[in-house]
Amino acid sequence: MSAMRTMLVSIGLVGVVGVGYGMWAIISPGEERKREMLKNLPEANPVRMEESRKRNALMLQVLKEAAETNENIARGIGSQK
């Protein structure tokens, strides 16, 4: 009886893994969709990539300035006494 239970559990697990793989295969995008997605990435457009670099540089500068100051802006305006 124990061997039968082990076989049924094993078959059930293989079935669950198979169903999961099948669902993944159905949901995942095809080659055409993958190519379309790659075209829309910022790295594919030089203008958008340059905008992203500038924005990242500005954010890094703001973070650097915030790290160098002793002022705590997280407390907000309302907590000043």
mmCIF file with all atom_site columns, C-alpha atoms in Angstrom:
data_model
loop_
_atom_site.group_PDB
_atom_site.id
_atom_site.type_symbol
_atom_site.label_atom_id
_atom_site.label_alt_id
_atom_site.label_comp_id
_atom_site.label_asym_id
_atom_site.label_entity_id
_atom_site.label_seq_id
_atom_site.pdbx_PDB_ins_code
_atom_site.Cartn_x
_atom_site.Cartn_y
_atom_site.Cartn_z
_atom_site.occupancy
_atom_site.B_iso_or_equiv
_atom_site.pdbx_formal_charge
_atom_site.auth_seq_id
_atom_site.auth_comp_id
_atom_site.auth_asym_id
_atom_site.auth_atom_id
_atom_site.pdbx_PDB_model_num
ATOM 1  C CA . MET A 1 1  ? 0.000  0.000  0.000   1.00 0.00 ? 1  MET A CA 1
ATOM 2  C CA . SER A 1 2  ? 2.889  2.326  0.764   1.00 0.00 ? 2  SER A CA 1
ATOM 3  C CA . ALA A 1 3  ? 4.427  1.715  -2.664  1.00 0.00 ? 3  ALA A CA 1
ATOM 4  C CA . MET A 1 4  ? 1.103  2.509  -4.332  1.00 0.00 ? 4  MET A CA 1
ATOM 5  C CA . ARG A 1 5  ? 0.829  5.781  -2.376  1.00 0.00 ? 5  ARG A CA 1
ATOM 6  C CA . THR A 1 6  ? 4.402  6.709  -3.321  1.00 0.00 ? 6  THR A CA 1
ATOM 7  C CA . MET A 1 7  ? 3.670  6.060  -6.992  1.00 0.00 ? 7  MET A CA 1
ATOM 8  C CA . LEU A 1 8  ? 0.482  8.120  -6.906  1.00 0.00 ? 8  LEU A CA 1
ATOM 9  C CA . VAL A 1 9  ? 2.228  11.026 -5.170  1.00 0.00 ? 9  VAL A CA 1
ATOM 10 C CA . SER A 1 10 ? 5.085  10.863 -7.680  1.00 0.00 ? 10 SER A CA 1
ATOM 11 C CA . ILE A 1 11 ? 2.684  10.812 -10.631 1.00 0.00 ? 11 ILE A CA 1
ATOM 12 C CA . GLY A 1 12 ? 0.751  13.698 -9.081  1.00 0.00 ? 12 GLY A CA 1
ATOM 13 C CA . LEU A 1 13 ? 3.899  15.790 -8.661  1.00 0.00 ? 13 LEU A CA 1
ATOM 14 C CA . VAL A 1 14 ? 4.996  15.087 -12.225 1.00 0.00 ? 14 VAL A CA 1
ATOM 15 C CA . GLY A 1 15 ? 1.506  16.073 -13.386 1.00 0.00 ? 15 GLY A CA 1
ATOM 16 C CA . VAL A 1 16 ? 1.577  19.332 -11.444 1.00 0.00 ? 16 VAL A CA 1
ATOM 17 C CA . VAL A 1 17 ? 5.022  20.199 -12.835 1.00 0.00 ? 17 VAL A CA 1
ATOM 18 C CA . GLY A 1 18 ? 3.795  19.344 -16.346 1.00 0.00 ? 18 GLY A CA 1
ATOM 19 C CA . VAL A 1 19 ? 0.714  21.554 -15.982 1.00 0.00 ? 19 VAL A CA 1
ATOM 20 C CA . GLY A 1 20 ? 2.887  24.400 -14.671 1.00 0.00 ? 20 GLY A CA 1
ATOM 21 C CA . TYR A 1 21 ? 5.282  24.078 -17.590 1.00 0.00 ? 21 TYR A CA 1
ATOM 22 C CA . GLY A 1 22 ? 2.381  23.961 -20.032 1.00 0.00 ? 22 GLY A CA 1
ATOM 23 C CA . MET A 1 23 ? 0.853  27.109 -18.585 1.00 0.00 ? 23 MET A CA 1
ATOM 24 C CA . TRP A 1 24 ? 4.239  28.835 -18.709 1.00 0.00 ? 24 TRP A CA 1
ATOM 25 C CA . ALA A 1 25 ? 4.631  27.871 -22.380 1.00 0.00 ? 25 ALA A CA 1
ATOM 26 C CA . ILE A 1 26 ? 1.194  29.287 -23.193 1.00 0.00 ? 26 ILE A CA 1
ATOM 27 C CA . ILE A 1 27 ? 1.677  32.550 -21.286 1.00 0.00 ? 27 ILE A CA 1
ATOM 28 C CA . SER A 1 28 ? 5.249  33.363 -22.354 1.00 0.00 ? 28 SER A CA 1
ATOM 29 C CA . PRO A 1 29 ? 5.558  35.732 -25.322 1.00 0.00 ? 29 PRO A CA 1
ATOM 30 C CA . GLY A 1 30 ? 6.514  34.432 -28.744 1.00 0.00 ? 30 GLY A CA 1
ATOM 31 C CA . GLU A 1 31 ? 9.552  35.449 -30.767 1.00 0.00 ? 31 GLU A CA 1
ATOM 32 C CA . GLU A 1 32 ? 7.658  38.239 -32.548 1.00 0.00 ? 32 GLU A CA 1
ATOM 33 C CA . ARG A 1 33 ? 6.522  39.752 -29.249 1.00 0.00 ? 33 ARG A CA 1
ATOM 34 C CA . LYS A 1 34 ? 10.032 39.451 -27.772 1.00 0.00 ? 34 LYS A CA 1
ATOM 35 C CA . ARG A 1 35 ? 11.505 41.376 -30.724 1.00 0.00 ? 35 ARG A CA 1
ATOM 36 C CA . GLU A 1 36 ? 8.833  44.060 -30.355 1.00 0.00 ? 36 GLU A CA 1
ATOM 37 C CA . MET A 1 37 ? 9.564  44.394 -26.641 1.00 0.00 ? 37 MET A CA 1
ATOM 38 C CA . LEU A 1 38 ? 13.304 44.716 -27.317 1.00 0.00 ? 38 LEU A CA 1
ATOM 39 C CA . LYS A 1 39 ? 12.662 47.515 -29.816 1.00 0.00 ? 39 LYS A CA 1
ATOM 40 C CA . ASN A 1 40 ? 10.742 49.502 -27.185 1.00 0.00 ? 40 ASN A CA 1
ATOM 41 C CA . LEU A 1 41 ? 13.458 49.334 -24.541 1.00 0.00 ? 41 LEU A CA 1
ATOM 42 C CA . PRO A 1 42 ? 15.207 52.632 -23.742 1.00 0.00 ? 42 PRO A CA 1
ATOM 43 C CA . GLU A 1 43 ? 18.540 51.133 -24.795 1.00 0.00 ? 43 GLU A CA 1
ATOM 44 C CA . ALA A 1 44 ? 17.242 50.755 -28.356 1.00 0.00 ? 44 ALA A CA 1
ATOM 45 C CA . ASN A 1 45 ? 16.576 54.487 -28.805 1.00 0.00 ? 45 ASN A CA 1
ATOM 46 C CA . PRO A 1 46 ? 19.676 56.713 -28.445 1.00 0.00 ? 46 PRO A CA 1
ATOM 47 C CA . VAL A 1 47 ? 17.617 59.824 -27.595 1.00 0.00 ? 47 VAL A CA 1
ATOM 48 C CA . ARG A 1 48 ? 15.720 58.083 -24.791 1.00 0.00 ? 48 ARG A CA 1
ATOM 49 C CA . MET A 1 49 ? 18.949 56.524 -23.536 1.00 0.00 ? 49 MET A CA 1
ATOM 50 C CA . GLU A 1 50 ? 20.611 59.940 -23.293 1.00 0.00 ? 50 GLU A CA 1
ATOM 51 C CA . GLU A 1 51 ? 17.577 61.307 -21.419 1.00 0.00 ? 51 GLU A CA 1
ATOM 52 C CA . SER A 1 52 ? 17.832 58.390 -18.996 1.00 0.00 ? 52 SER A CA 1
ATOM 53 C CA . ARG A 1 53 ? 21.534 59.073 -18.447 1.00 0.00 ? 53 ARG A CA 1
ATOM 54 C CA . LYS A 1 54 ? 20.879 62.756 -17.721 1.00 0.00 ? 54 LYS A CA 1
ATOM 55 C CA . ARG A 1 55 ? 18.037 61.931 -15.347 1.00 0.00 ? 55 ARG A CA 1
ATOM 56 C CA . ASN A 1 56 ? 20.172 59.364 -13.525 1.00 0.00 ? 56 ASN A CA 1
ATOM 57 C CA . ALA A 1 57 ? 23.045 61.846 -13.259 1.00 0.00 ? 57 ALA A CA 1
ATOM 58 C CA . LEU A 1 58 ? 20.715 64.477 -11.775 1.00 0.00 ? 58 LEU A CA 1
ATOM 59 C CA . MET A 1 59 ? 19.295 61.991 -9.279  1.00 0.00 ? 59 MET A CA 1
ATOM 60 C CA . LEU A 1 60 ? 22.785 60.921 -8.276  1.00 0.00 ? 60 LEU A CA 1
ATOM 61 C CA . GLN A 1 61 ? 23.774 64.562 -7.772  1.00 0.00 ? 61 GLN A CA 1
ATOM 62 C CA . VAL A 1 62 ? 20.694 65.211 -5.596  1.00 0.00 ? 62 VAL A CA 1
ATOM 63 C CA . LEU A 1 63 ? 21.397 62.111 -3.509  1.00 0.00 ? 63 LEU A CA 1
ATOM 64 C CA . LYS A 1 64 ? 25.041 63.091 -3.121  1.00 0.00 ? 64 LYS A CA 1
ATOM 65 C CA . GLU A 1 65 ? 24.089 66.594 -1.952  1.00 0.00 ? 65 GLU A CA 1
ATOM 66 C CA . ALA A 1 66 ? 21.530 65.165 0.473   1.00 0.00 ? 66 ALA A CA 1
ATOM 67 C CA . ALA A 1 67 ? 24.133 62.798 1.909   1.00 0.00 ? 67 ALA A CA 1
ATOM 68 C CA . GLU A 1 68 ? 26.614 65.629 2.464   1.00 0.00 ? 68 GLU A CA 1
ATOM 69 C CA . THR A 1 69 ? 24.210 67.893 4.372   1.00 0.00 ? 69 THR A CA 1
ATOM 70 C CA . ASN A 1 70 ? 23.278 67.650 8.037   1.00 0.00 ? 70 ASN A CA 1
ATOM 71 C CA . GLU A 1 71 ? 19.751 68.936 7.443   1.00 0.00 ? 71 GLU A CA 1
ATOM 72 C CA . ASN A 1 72 ? 17.086 66.280 7.923   1.00 0.00 ? 72 ASN A CA 1
ATOM 73 C CA . ILE A 1 73 ? 14.405 66.881 5.314   1.00 0.00 ? 73 ILE A CA 1
ATOM 74 C CA . ALA A 1 74 ? 12.564 63.675 6.224   1.00 0.00 ? 74 ALA A CA 1
ATOM 75 C CA . ARG A 1 75 ? 11.047 65.327 9.304   1.00 0.00 ? 75 ARG A CA 1
ATOM 76 C CA . GLY A 1 76 ? 9.158  67.761 7.102   1.00 0.00 ? 76 GLY A CA 1
ATOM 77 C CA . ILE A 1 77 ? 8.026  71.316 7.651   1.00 0.00 ? 77 ILE A CA 1
ATOM 78 C CA . GLY A 1 78 ? 5.317  70.591 10.222  1.00 0.00 ? 78 GLY A CA 1
ATOM 79 C CA . SER A 1 79 ? 7.665  69.121 12.829  1.00 0.00 ? 79 SER A CA 1
ATOM 80 C CA . GLN A 1 80 ? 9.742  72.301 13.351  1.00 0.00 ? 80 GLN A CA 1
ATOM 81 C CA . LYS A 1 81 ? 9.331  73.861 16.815  1.00 0.00 ? 81 LYS A CA 1
#
